[in-house]
XYZ file of C-alpha atoms in Angstrom:
250
model
C -12.409 212.446 58.269
C -14.670 209.660 59.513
C -16.926 207.130 57.816
C -19.620 204.891 59.256
C -19.849 201.362 57.891
C -22.744 198.941 58.436
C -22.010 195.202 58.656
C -24.724 192.621 59.262
C -23.008 189.263 58.860
C -20.158 187.150 60.264
C -19.491 189.304 63.312
C -18.693 188.102 66.868
C -21.461 188.911 69.316
C -19.318 191.544 71.056
C -18.899 193.589 67.862
C -21.274 196.340 66.852
C -22.748 196.202 63.348
C -21.757 199.856 63.009
C -18.089 200.584 62.384
C -16.372 203.955 62.593
C -13.364 204.274 60.301
C -10.954 207.165 60.493
C -9.280 208.460 57.369
C -6.794 210.501 59.348
C -4.886 208.518 61.981
C -2.556 211.456 62.638
C -5.445 213.824 63.367
C -7.211 211.314 65.601
C -4.089 210.616 67.704
C -3.292 214.325 67.938
C -6.839 215.011 69.121
C -6.706 212.252 71.743
C -3.283 213.490 72.891
C -4.634 217.009 73.327
C -7.789 215.687 74.987
C -5.787 213.820 77.645
C -3.533 216.720 78.613
C -5.410 217.651 81.808
C -6.358 215.547 84.806
C -9.947 216.763 84.460
C -10.384 214.308 81.574
C -8.868 211.305 83.355
C -12.101 210.018 84.870
C -13.922 210.212 81.542
C -11.127 208.344 79.749
C -10.862 205.701 82.480
C -14.661 205.259 82.485
C -14.447 204.594 78.741
C -11.961 201.799 79.361
C -14.156 200.490 82.170
C -17.034 200.352 79.675
C -14.899 198.379 77.202
C -13.986 195.965 80.021
C -17.653 195.589 80.978
C -18.663 194.746 77.397
C -15.848 192.191 77.039
C -16.797 190.589 80.350
C -20.437 190.330 79.271
C -19.619 188.551 76.029
C -16.521 186.418 76.652
C -15.544 183.445 78.798
C -13.900 184.537 82.058
C -10.452 183.137 81.171
C -10.398 185.118 77.897
C -11.342 188.496 79.427
C -7.862 189.555 80.711
C -6.176 188.735 77.388
C -8.834 190.628 75.410
C -8.671 193.645 77.702
C -4.887 193.757 77.678
C -5.112 194.255 73.929
C -6.461 197.697 74.816
C -4.238 198.290 77.839
C -0.749 197.383 76.667
C 1.608 200.215 77.554
C 2.756 200.696 73.962
C -0.848 200.880 72.738
C -1.821 203.475 75.339
C 1.322 205.496 74.619
C 0.414 205.496 70.948
C -3.193 206.557 71.510
C -2.436 209.343 73.967
C 0.994 210.317 72.673
C 2.276 213.667 73.882
C 5.772 214.973 74.611
C 5.184 215.545 78.319
C 4.309 213.685 81.514
C 0.557 213.821 80.948
C 0.508 210.582 78.978
C 2.483 208.490 81.461
C 0.503 210.000 84.338
C -2.780 209.064 82.655
C -1.562 205.538 81.863
C -0.462 205.089 85.468
C -3.940 206.083 86.632
C -5.582 203.669 84.184
C -3.504 200.780 85.545
C -4.276 201.728 89.135
C -8.007 201.611 88.380
C -7.733 198.143 86.803
C -5.608 196.666 89.590
C -8.420 194.615 91.142
C -9.798 193.322 87.841
C -6.562 192.306 86.097
C -3.817 191.805 88.664
C -4.037 188.011 88.323
C -2.620 188.383 84.824
C 1.205 188.325 84.554
C 0.936 190.495 81.441
C -0.930 193.147 83.420
C 1.837 193.103 86.037
C 4.364 193.594 83.233
C 2.455 196.567 81.801
C 2.056 197.994 85.316
C 5.802 197.780 85.884
C 6.438 199.550 82.571
C 4.019 202.347 83.452
C 5.859 202.989 86.738
C 9.243 202.785 85.002
C 8.394 205.431 82.413
C 6.600 207.751 84.822
C 8.816 207.580 87.923
C 12.266 206.493 86.743
C 14.002 209.128 88.869
C 12.456 207.929 92.128
C 14.007 204.973 93.960
C 10.936 203.866 95.935
C 8.827 203.764 92.784
C 11.491 201.788 90.953
C 11.526 199.293 93.802
C 7.756 198.995 93.430
C 8.194 198.421 89.683
C 10.738 195.690 90.499
C 8.134 193.870 92.613
C 5.610 193.932 89.764
C 8.111 192.712 87.186
C 9.357 189.932 89.453
C 5.782 188.720 89.939
C 5.173 188.911 86.188
C 8.271 186.795 85.541
C 7.450 184.294 88.304
C 3.844 183.827 87.155
C 4.831 183.480 83.499
C 7.507 180.894 84.280
C 5.017 178.906 86.352
C 2.458 178.893 83.521
C 5.127 177.699 81.083
C 6.012 174.814 83.405
C 2.541 173.371 82.914
C 2.113 174.055 79.196
C 4.181 175.109 76.208
C 3.187 178.417 74.649
C 5.394 180.117 72.069
C 3.831 183.556 72.515
C 4.180 183.338 76.275
C 7.838 182.349 75.917
C 8.432 185.489 73.841
C 6.571 187.544 76.441
C 8.844 186.128 79.140
C 11.924 187.363 77.268
C 10.388 190.853 76.985
C 9.624 190.746 80.703
C 13.300 189.972 81.348
C 14.316 193.000 79.284
C 12.012 195.296 81.259
C 13.369 193.761 84.462
C 16.943 194.558 83.422
C 16.081 198.208 82.761
C 14.357 198.527 86.133
C 17.277 197.012 88.052
C 19.750 199.117 86.091
C 17.786 202.180 87.188
C 17.769 201.027 90.805
C 21.558 200.606 90.777
C 21.971 204.142 89.468
C 19.545 205.634 91.986
C 21.196 203.723 94.847
C 24.570 204.993 93.598
C 25.844 201.381 93.554
C 25.575 201.075 97.333
C 23.856 197.667 97.278
C 26.013 194.791 96.056
C 23.040 192.393 95.903
C 21.156 194.704 93.556
C 24.250 195.060 91.366
C 24.548 191.279 91.027
C 20.838 190.942 90.228
C 21.076 193.705 87.613
C 24.056 192.105 85.846
C 22.268 188.755 85.735
C 19.064 190.374 84.421
C 20.936 192.226 81.677
C 22.771 189.051 80.668
C 19.578 186.983 80.442
C 17.726 189.678 78.538
C 20.388 190.738 76.058
C 21.502 187.234 75.094
C 17.938 186.336 74.101
C 17.152 186.217 70.383
C 13.733 187.667 71.184
C 15.381 190.876 72.398
C 17.673 191.309 69.403
C 16.007 194.569 68.341
C 16.412 195.980 71.839
C 20.086 194.969 71.860
C 20.601 196.627 68.463
C 19.018 199.829 69.793
C 21.420 199.830 72.739
C 24.413 199.212 70.479
C 23.401 202.017 68.145
C 22.343 204.284 71.044
C 18.848 204.567 69.621
C 17.237 203.716 72.922
C 16.477 206.231 75.662
C 19.667 207.781 77.021
C 19.150 206.576 80.574
C 18.856 202.936 79.444
C 22.258 202.962 77.760
C 23.816 205.155 80.480
C 22.605 202.897 83.322
C 24.045 199.779 81.697
C 27.331 201.406 80.702
C 27.835 202.951 84.161
C 27.061 199.640 85.864
C 29.646 197.832 83.734
C 32.265 200.494 84.501
C 31.523 200.317 88.224
C 31.898 196.537 88.377
C 35.133 196.688 86.354
C 36.612 199.337 88.625
C 35.707 197.261 91.699
C 36.620 193.892 90.251
C 38.024 192.519 93.520
C 34.632 192.888 95.187
C 32.780 191.460 92.183
C 35.093 188.675 91.015
C 32.085 186.340 90.762
C 30.388 188.460 88.073
C 33.327 190.103 86.329
C 33.177 187.607 83.436
C 29.433 188.276 83.001
C 30.228 191.966 82.991
C 32.836 191.446 80.276
C 30.294 189.519 78.199
C 27.845 192.392 78.485
C 30.504 194.870 77.465
C 31.199 192.837 74.290
C 27.482 192.507 73.584
C 26.801 196.226 73.483
C 29.856 197.192 71.396
């Protein structure tokens, strides 16, 4: 199932000359998913990521380290590696992010991944969703500030993905607050509009239209639209935005 390769030339200093190749991705991911099912293994897994961070820090310029490490710590990557149909995976990922808070919290991308980890682990808890909102707002603010000083196509795409995550989080908050906060409702509508009119979120919009996304994502947006429509006198300032959203997701 595994092969060891030996490479002597044209390698960055951080890379080992020995390479392990797996011939069975499915088996490897299944094994890692099973391995991470209990909290007893969390420290060992987190220590492994700490070791990776240490090696990157030893061999790269300081400004490159967060970007390199986030290649290992993106939420989607961690979900893929430790995939399991239960809460163990999201619980583990949440713990990994907590342990890297001091090292990587200056990075807006880390804040984005942190917000996503809270969203997927605690999306039924209002206080946790409010915490996720703080992380995503900081991620958006920091990214926008960086883009003011220099143009970066990849960062501009990242900003649009941040906006999409932000819309999901605020949609969740509206649902959990049972639409009791008019300010949050207005913020949510604006977030959805910004995110879903972006070409960079076209795939996400298609998933919502075709109801391929998680049920709560579609339900939160649809319920928010219905609430604003049924209380149009109180929300006359955003009723047109609401109508635009309704057309977008049809």
